[in-house]
PDB file of C-alpha atoms in Angstrom:
ATOM      1  CA  GLY C 804     -21.517 -13.192   7.762  1.00  0.00           C
ATOM      2  CA  GLN C 805     -21.321  -9.868   6.049  1.00  0.00           C
ATOM      3  CA  ASN C 806     -22.518  -9.570   2.468  1.00  0.00           C
ATOM      4  CA  ILE C 807     -22.963  -6.949  -0.181  1.00  0.00           C
ATOM      5  CA  ASP C 808     -24.851  -7.877  -3.396  1.00  0.00           C
ATOM      6  CA  GLN C 809     -25.041  -5.900  -6.597  1.00  0.00           C
ATOM      7  CA  PRO C 810     -25.496  -6.988 -10.271  1.00  0.00           C
ATOM      8  CA  THR C 811     -22.417  -7.980 -12.066  1.00  0.00           C
ATOM      9  CA  GLU C 812     -23.135  -6.084 -15.252  1.00  0.00           C
ATOM     10  CA  MET C 813     -25.719  -3.775 -16.713  1.00  0.00           C
ATOM     11  CA  THR C 814     -26.144  -2.212 -20.160  1.00  0.00           C
ATOM     12  CA  ALA C 815     -27.892   1.093 -20.933  1.00  0.00           C
ATOM     13  CA  THR C 816     -28.255   3.568 -23.757  1.00  0.00           C
ATOM     14  CA  GLU C 817     -26.633   6.994 -23.960  1.00  0.00           C
ATOM     15  CA  GLY C 818     -29.089   9.652 -22.746  1.00  0.00           C
ATOM     16  CA  ALA C 819     -31.234   7.203 -20.745  1.00  0.00           C
ATOM     17  CA  ILE C 820     -31.550   6.490 -17.002  1.00  0.00           C
ATOM     18  CA  VAL C 821     -30.119   3.526 -15.175  1.00  0.00           C
ATOM     19  CA  GLN C 822     -30.614   2.324 -11.588  1.00  0.00           C
ATOM     20  CA  ILE C 823     -27.937   0.133  -9.940  1.00  0.00           C
ATOM     21  CA  ASN C 824     -29.143  -1.745  -6.888  1.00  0.00           C
ATOM     22  CA  CYS C 825     -27.202  -2.800  -3.819  1.00  0.00           C
ATOM     23  CA  THR C 826     -28.469  -4.953  -0.958  1.00  0.00           C
ATOM     24  CA  TYR C 827     -26.467  -5.579   2.170  1.00  0.00           C
ATOM     25  CA  GLN C 828     -26.256  -7.597   5.393  1.00  0.00           C
ATOM     26  CA  THR C 829     -23.587  -6.310   7.757  1.00  0.00           C
ATOM     27  CA  SER C 830     -22.601  -6.209  11.413  1.00  0.00           C
ATOM     28  CA  GLY C 831     -23.847  -2.777  12.198  1.00  0.00           C
ATOM     29  CA  PHE C 832     -24.289   0.144   9.847  1.00  0.00           C
ATOM     30  CA  ASN C 833     -22.501   3.462   9.758  1.00  0.00           C
ATOM     31  CA  GLY C 834     -23.240   4.621   6.222  1.00  0.00           C
ATOM     32  CA  LEU C 835     -23.188   3.442   2.660  1.00  0.00           C
ATOM     33  CA  PHE C 836     -20.860   4.662  -0.058  1.00  0.00           C
ATOM     34  CA  TRP C 837     -20.912   4.550  -3.827  1.00  0.00           C
ATOM     35  CA  TYR C 838     -17.705   4.708  -5.807  1.00  0.00           C
ATOM     36  CA  GLN C 839     -17.031   4.925  -9.495  1.00  0.00           C
ATOM     37  CA  GLN C 840     -14.101   3.047 -11.004  1.00  0.00           C
ATOM     38  CA  HIS C 841     -12.967   3.374 -14.645  1.00  0.00           C
ATOM     39  CA  ALA C 842     -11.058   0.440 -16.024  1.00  0.00           C
ATOM     40  CA  GLY C 843      -7.453   0.413 -14.811  1.00  0.00           C
ATOM     41  CA  GLU C 844      -8.002   3.362 -12.470  1.00  0.00           C
ATOM     42  CA  ALA C 845      -8.605   3.975  -8.807  1.00  0.00           C
ATOM     43  CA  PRO C 846     -12.131   4.163  -7.311  1.00  0.00           C
ATOM     44  CA  THR C 847     -13.427   7.704  -6.830  1.00  0.00           C
ATOM     45  CA  PHE C 848     -15.965   8.733  -4.239  1.00  0.00           C
ATOM     46  CA  LEU C 849     -19.504   9.442  -5.572  1.00  0.00           C
ATOM     47  CA  SER C 850     -21.891   9.518  -2.653  1.00  0.00           C
ATOM     48  CA  TYR C 851     -22.501   8.734   1.015  1.00  0.00           C
ATOM     49  CA  ASN C 852     -25.886   7.911   2.643  1.00  0.00           C
ATOM     50  CA  VAL C 853     -26.350   7.415   6.320  1.00  0.00           C
ATOM     51  CA  LEU C 854     -30.056   8.388   6.740  1.00  0.00           C
ATOM     52  CA  ASP C 855     -32.967   6.994   4.761  1.00  0.00           C
ATOM     53  CA  GLY C 856     -33.917   8.871   1.631  1.00  0.00           C
ATOM     54  CA  LEU C 857     -32.603  10.232  -1.563  1.00  0.00           C
ATOM     55  CA  GLU C 858     -29.430  12.259  -1.938  1.00  0.00           C
ATOM     56  CA  GLU C 859     -29.133  14.093  -5.268  1.00  0.00           C
ATOM     57  CA  LYS C 860     -25.896  15.340  -6.759  1.00  0.00           C
ATOM     58  CA  GLY C 861     -26.197  16.518 -10.319  1.00  0.00           C
ATOM     59  CA  ARG C 862     -26.914  13.625 -12.700  1.00  0.00           C
ATOM     60  CA  PHE C 863     -26.285  11.080  -9.911  1.00  0.00           C
ATOM     61  CA  SER C 864     -28.633  10.296  -7.057  1.00  0.00           C
ATOM     62  CA  SER C 865     -28.299   7.682  -4.258  1.00  0.00           C
ATOM     63  CA  PHE C 866     -31.119   6.237  -2.210  1.00  0.00           C
ATOM     64  CA  LEU C 867     -30.981   4.297   1.097  1.00  0.00           C
ATOM     65  CA  SER C 868     -33.506   2.250   3.031  1.00  0.00           C
ATOM     66  CA  ARG C 869     -31.896   0.965   6.205  1.00  0.00           C
ATOM     67  CA  SER C 870     -34.882  -1.153   7.253  1.00  0.00           C
ATOM     68  CA  LYS C 871     -34.639  -3.054   3.930  1.00  0.00           C
ATOM     69  CA  GLY C 872     -30.872  -3.152   3.742  1.00  0.00           C
ATOM     70  CA  TYR C 873     -31.096  -1.605   0.323  1.00  0.00           C
ATOM     71  CA  SER C 874     -29.651   1.173  -1.728  1.00  0.00           C
ATOM     72  CA  TYR C 875     -29.566   2.290  -5.343  1.00  0.00           C
ATOM     73  CA  LEU C 876     -27.511   4.618  -7.467  1.00  0.00           C
ATOM     74  CA  LEU C 877     -29.486   6.444 -10.171  1.00  0.00           C
ATOM     75  CA  LEU C 878     -27.668   7.838 -13.142  1.00  0.00           C
ATOM     76  CA  LYS C 879     -29.557  10.210 -15.416  1.00  0.00           C
ATOM     77  CA  GLU C 880     -28.822  11.535 -18.881  1.00  0.00           C
ATOM     78  CA  LEU C 881     -26.209   8.829 -19.371  1.00  0.00           C
ATOM     79  CA  GLN C 882     -22.984   9.759 -21.182  1.00  0.00           C
ATOM     80  CA  MET C 883     -20.347   7.496 -22.703  1.00  0.00           C
ATOM     81  CA  LYS C 884     -17.944   8.499 -20.024  1.00  0.00           C
ATOM     82  CA  ASP C 885     -20.226   6.953 -17.406  1.00  0.00           C
ATOM     83  CA  SER C 886     -19.086   3.560 -18.657  1.00  0.00           C
ATOM     84  CA  ALA C 887     -17.376   2.243 -15.554  1.00  0.00           C
ATOM     85  CA  SER C 888     -17.773  -0.108 -12.607  1.00  0.00           C
ATOM     86  CA  TYR C 889     -19.840   1.177  -9.694  1.00  0.00           C
ATOM     87  CA  LEU C 890     -18.870  -0.109  -6.269  1.00  0.00           C
ATOM     88  CA  CYS C 891     -21.202  -0.198  -3.242  1.00  0.00           C
ATOM     89  CA  ALA C 892     -19.612  -0.285   0.200  1.00  0.00           C
ATOM     90  CA  VAL C 893     -21.059  -0.327   3.704  1.00  0.00           C
ATOM     91  CA  GLN C 894     -19.307   0.952   6.787  1.00  0.00           C
ATOM     92  CA  ASP C 895     -19.852  -1.549   9.569  1.00  0.00           C
ATOM     93  CA  SER C 896     -19.936  -1.140  13.353  1.00  0.00           C
ATOM     94  CA  ASN C 897     -16.101  -1.030  13.432  1.00  0.00           C
ATOM     95  CA  TYR C 898     -16.016   1.645  10.780  1.00  0.00           C
ATOM     96  CA  GLN C 899     -14.517  -0.697   8.234  1.00  0.00           C
ATOM     97  CA  LEU C 900     -15.842  -0.774   4.674  1.00  0.00           C
ATOM     98  CA  ILE C 901     -17.381  -3.970   3.347  1.00  0.00           C
ATOM     99  CA  TRP C 902     -17.278  -3.865  -0.440  1.00  0.00           C
ATOM    100  CA  GLY C 903     -19.546  -5.324  -3.131  1.00  0.00           C
ATOM    101  CA  ALA C 904     -17.867  -6.852  -6.180  1.00  0.00           C
ATOM    102  CA  GLY C 905     -19.014  -3.923  -8.335  1.00  0.00           C
ATOM    103  CA  THR C 906     -21.405  -3.435 -11.232  1.00  0.00           C
ATOM    104  CA  LYS C 907     -19.895  -2.964 -14.674  1.00  0.00           C
ATOM    105  CA  LEU C 908     -22.037  -0.482 -16.545  1.00  0.00           C
ATOM    106  CA  ILE C 909     -21.805  -0.515 -20.334  1.00  0.00           C
ATOM    107  CA  ILE C 910     -23.216   2.470 -22.182  1.00  0.00           C
ATOM    108  CA  LYS C 911     -24.226   1.993 -25.839  1.00  0.00           C
ATOM    109  CA  PRO C 912     -24.681   4.879 -28.292  1.00  0.00           C
TER     110      PRO C 912
ATOM    111  CA  ASP D 454      -3.499  18.149  -7.133  1.00  0.00           C
ATOM    112  CA  VAL D 455      -1.548  15.126  -5.926  1.00  0.00           C
ATOM    113  CA  LYS D 456      -3.328  13.231  -3.146  1.00  0.00           C
ATOM    114  CA  VAL D 457      -2.383   9.561  -2.853  1.00  0.00           C
ATOM    115  CA  THR D 458       0.495   8.208  -4.875  1.00  0.00           C
ATOM    116  CA  GLN D 459       1.836   4.682  -5.268  1.00  0.00           C
ATOM    117  CA  SER D 460       5.387   3.928  -6.247  1.00  0.00           C
ATOM    118  CA  SER D 461       4.617   1.803  -9.320  1.00  0.00           C
ATOM    119  CA  ARG D 462       1.672   1.354 -11.688  1.00  0.00           C
ATOM    120  CA  TYR D 463       2.911  -2.043 -12.962  1.00  0.00           C
ATOM    121  CA  LEU D 464       5.295  -4.467 -11.346  1.00  0.00           C
ATOM    122  CA  VAL D 465       6.476  -8.007 -12.371  1.00  0.00           C
ATOM    123  CA  LYS D 466       8.234 -10.150  -9.731  1.00  0.00           C
ATOM    124  CA  ARG D 467       9.371 -13.673  -9.428  1.00  0.00           C
ATOM    125  CA  THR D 468       8.055 -16.172  -6.975  1.00  0.00           C
ATOM    126  CA  GLY D 469       9.957 -15.998  -3.654  1.00  0.00           C
ATOM    127  CA  GLU D 470      11.107 -12.385  -4.112  1.00  0.00           C
ATOM    128  CA  LYS D 471      10.541  -9.770  -1.383  1.00  0.00           C
ATOM    129  CA  VAL D 472       8.293  -7.010  -2.761  1.00  0.00           C
ATOM    130  CA  PHE D 473       7.824  -3.481  -1.449  1.00  0.00           C
ATOM    131  CA  LEU D 474       4.830  -1.352  -2.445  1.00  0.00           C
ATOM    132  CA  GLU D 475       5.007   2.245  -1.366  1.00  0.00           C
ATOM    133  CA  CYS D 476       2.169   4.648  -0.752  1.00  0.00           C
ATOM    134  CA  VAL D 477       2.349   8.329   0.073  1.00  0.00           C
ATOM    135  CA  GLN D 478      -0.431  10.802   0.860  1.00  0.00           C
ATOM    136  CA  ASP D 479      -0.162  14.576   1.089  1.00  0.00           C
ATOM    137  CA  MET D 480      -3.486  15.313   2.837  1.00  0.00           C
ATOM    138  CA  ASP D 481      -2.239  14.832   6.393  1.00  0.00           C
ATOM    139  CA  HIS D 482      -4.723  11.973   6.852  1.00  0.00           C
ATOM    140  CA  GLU D 483      -4.455   9.840   9.980  1.00  0.00           C
ATOM    141  CA  ASN D 484      -5.741   6.619   8.500  1.00  0.00           C
ATOM    142  CA  MET D 485      -4.148   4.603   5.722  1.00  0.00           C
ATOM    143  CA  PHE D 486      -5.256   1.293   4.130  1.00  0.00           C
ATOM    144  CA  TRP D 487      -3.980  -1.433   1.789  1.00  0.00           C
ATOM    145  CA  TYR D 488      -6.536  -3.341  -0.280  1.00  0.00           C
ATOM    146  CA  ARG D 489      -6.320  -5.878  -3.044  1.00  0.00           C
ATOM    147  CA  GLN D 490      -8.807  -6.021  -5.857  1.00  0.00           C
ATOM    148  CA  ASP D 491      -9.451  -9.215  -7.867  1.00  0.00           C
ATOM    149  CA  PRO D 492     -12.016  -9.881 -10.609  1.00  0.00           C
ATOM    150  CA  GLY D 493     -15.404 -10.792  -9.307  1.00  0.00           C
ATOM    151  CA  LEU D 494     -14.530  -9.917  -5.702  1.00  0.00           C
ATOM    152  CA  GLY D 495     -14.995  -6.775  -3.683  1.00  0.00           C
ATOM    153  CA  LEU D 496     -11.990  -4.886  -2.430  1.00  0.00           C
ATOM    154  CA  ARG D 497     -10.408  -6.854   0.397  1.00  0.00           C
ATOM    155  CA  LEU D 498      -8.605  -5.167   3.263  1.00  0.00           C
ATOM    156  CA  ILE D 499      -5.114  -6.426   3.914  1.00  0.00           C
ATOM    157  CA  TYR D 500      -3.833  -4.004   6.615  1.00  0.00           C
ATOM    158  CA  PHE D 501      -4.624  -0.618   7.964  1.00  0.00           C
ATOM    159  CA  SER D 502      -3.073   1.970  10.164  1.00  0.00           C
ATOM    160  CA  TYR D 503      -4.635   4.675  12.322  1.00  0.00           C
ATOM    161  CA  ASP D 504      -1.345   6.308  13.372  1.00  0.00           C
ATOM    162  CA  VAL D 505       2.405   6.279  12.890  1.00  0.00           C
ATOM    163  CA  LYS D 506       3.983   3.002  13.933  1.00  0.00           C
ATOM    164  CA  MET D 507       0.591   1.493  14.408  1.00  0.00           C
ATOM    165  CA  LYS D 508      -0.867  -1.321  12.283  1.00  0.00           C
ATOM    166  CA  GLU D 509      -3.907  -3.528  12.360  1.00  0.00           C
ATOM    167  CA  LYS D 510      -4.637  -6.698  10.415  1.00  0.00           C
ATOM    168  CA  GLY D 511      -7.465  -6.597   7.951  1.00  0.00           C
ATOM    169  CA  ASP D 512      -9.359  -9.480   6.461  1.00  0.00           C
ATOM    170  CA  ILE D 513      -6.497 -11.125   4.513  1.00  0.00           C
ATOM    171  CA  PRO D 514      -3.114 -10.271   6.165  1.00  0.00           C
ATOM    172  CA  GLU D 515      -1.446 -13.629   5.534  1.00  0.00           C
ATOM    173  CA  GLY D 516       1.685 -13.312   3.463  1.00  0.00           C
ATOM    174  CA  TYR D 517       1.851  -9.547   3.920  1.00  0.00           C
ATOM    175  CA  SER D 518       3.327  -7.071   6.432  1.00  0.00           C
ATOM    176  CA  VAL D 519       3.304  -3.321   6.596  1.00  0.00           C
ATOM    177  CA  SER D 520       5.358  -0.407   7.881  1.00  0.00           C
ATOM    178  CA  ARG D 521       4.300   3.119   8.826  1.00  0.00           C
ATOM    179  CA  GLU D 522       7.332   5.065  10.021  1.00  0.00           C
ATOM    180  CA  LYS D 523       5.956   8.461   8.923  1.00  0.00           C
ATOM    181  CA  LYS D 524       2.403   9.731   8.879  1.00  0.00           C
ATOM    182  CA  GLU D 525       2.348  10.263   5.112  1.00  0.00           C
ATOM    183  CA  ARG D 526       3.858   6.870   4.092  1.00  0.00           C
ATOM    184  CA  PHE D 527       2.450   3.401   4.391  1.00  0.00           C
ATOM    185  CA  SER D 528       4.344   0.529   2.836  1.00  0.00           C
ATOM    186  CA  LEU D 529       3.103  -2.971   2.021  1.00  0.00           C
ATOM    187  CA  ILE D 530       5.575  -5.828   2.030  1.00  0.00           C
ATOM    188  CA  LEU D 531       5.214  -9.184   0.445  1.00  0.00           C
ATOM    189  CA  GLU D 532       7.783 -11.273   2.364  1.00  0.00           C
ATOM    190  CA  SER D 533       8.047 -14.051  -0.213  1.00  0.00           C
ATOM    191  CA  ALA D 534       5.903 -13.349  -3.286  1.00  0.00           C
ATOM    192  CA  SER D 535       3.665 -16.124  -4.567  1.00  0.00           C
ATOM    193  CA  THR D 536       1.584 -16.421  -7.715  1.00  0.00           C
ATOM    194  CA  ASN D 537      -1.641 -16.114  -5.779  1.00  0.00           C
ATOM    195  CA  GLN D 538      -0.606 -12.628  -4.825  1.00  0.00           C
ATOM    196  CA  THR D 539      -0.895 -11.466  -8.417  1.00  0.00           C
ATOM    197  CA  SER D 540      -3.462  -8.742  -8.078  1.00  0.00           C
ATOM    198  CA  MET D 541      -4.271  -5.019  -8.154  1.00  0.00           C
ATOM    199  CA  TYR D 542      -3.091  -3.347  -4.991  1.00  0.00           C
ATOM    200  CA  LEU D 543      -4.837  -0.157  -3.898  1.00  0.00           C
ATOM    201  CA  CYS D 544      -3.702   2.179  -1.176  1.00  0.00           C
ATOM    202  CA  ALA D 545      -6.156   4.590   0.434  1.00  0.00           C
ATOM    203  CA  SER D 546      -6.304   7.175   3.154  1.00  0.00           C
ATOM    204  CA  SER D 547      -8.984   8.926   5.176  1.00  0.00           C
ATOM    205  CA  PRO D 548      -9.150  11.706   7.768  1.00  0.00           C
ATOM    206  CA  GLU D 549      -9.537  10.773  11.419  1.00  0.00           C
ATOM    207  CA  GLN D 550     -12.885  12.312  11.794  1.00  0.00           C
ATOM    208  CA  GLY D 551     -15.917  12.931   9.672  1.00  0.00           C
ATOM    209  CA  VAL D 552     -17.219  10.767   6.855  1.00  0.00           C
ATOM    210  CA  GLN D 553     -14.822   7.951   6.459  1.00  0.00           C
ATOM    211  CA  TYR D 554     -14.582   7.951   2.715  1.00  0.00           C
ATOM    212  CA  ARG D 555     -11.357   6.732   1.245  1.00  0.00           C
ATOM    213  CA  ASP D 556      -9.112   8.602  -1.134  1.00  0.00           C
ATOM    214  CA  PHE D 557      -7.475   5.987  -3.311  1.00  0.00           C
ATOM    215  CA  GLY D 558      -4.076   5.908  -5.057  1.00  0.00           C
ATOM    216  CA  PRO D 559      -3.892   4.880  -8.696  1.00  0.00           C
ATOM    217  CA  GLY D 560      -3.169   1.239  -7.849  1.00  0.00           C
ATOM    218  CA  THR D 561      -0.276  -1.086  -8.526  1.00  0.00           C
ATOM    219  CA  ARG D 562      -0.889  -4.085 -10.775  1.00  0.00           C
ATOM    220  CA  LEU D 563       1.457  -6.765  -9.478  1.00  0.00           C
ATOM    221  CA  THR D 564       2.195  -9.886 -11.434  1.00  0.00           C
ATOM    222  CA  VAL D 565       4.121 -12.687  -9.757  1.00  0.00           C
ATOM    223  CA  THR D 566       5.554 -15.310 -12.144  1.00  0.00           C
TER     224      THR D 566
END
């Protein structure tokens, strides 16, 4: 079967760095997405990785290792507004997205 | 800066009612999707459409149907609402080519009593 695993909840301190991991087992691979979702709102696109390595975009970076079925989202200089759920999704061989349940990130002052 | 809109943010319906959820996108996207989101679960695909009057079943189509009469509009229909259909419903769209990221609407929180 297809499976995406990510931690249910994480807590970090304002100004710090946090890494949210995602492991996957899917039927084929056509890229991995990270989305941010604030409570009661729609998911918004953060990043896309299709090749191995690190993609950096401001305070957010996303890493992919296809051989290990592993990705992480790195958030630097955490701000209170980063409190949200972070969703990992893999695009399978049919170009459909398989979603993880999301990681709720709590930022403390 | 309107992209994907949904007809209602909150909706309360009774068991057995027929429910219509409307979604409209203004980005001329080919693909449109309906998902439901429940606590502790990833987004689950209900139906999707790659073109006008075209529809494909997703992972959990039972109890739902869809309609796409125009490119910009994709409707989700609950033929006879049940309490286990209480959920957050998210509509999304994506362009035909390129990175298949989804642009999501704000969601409709449906409660069936």
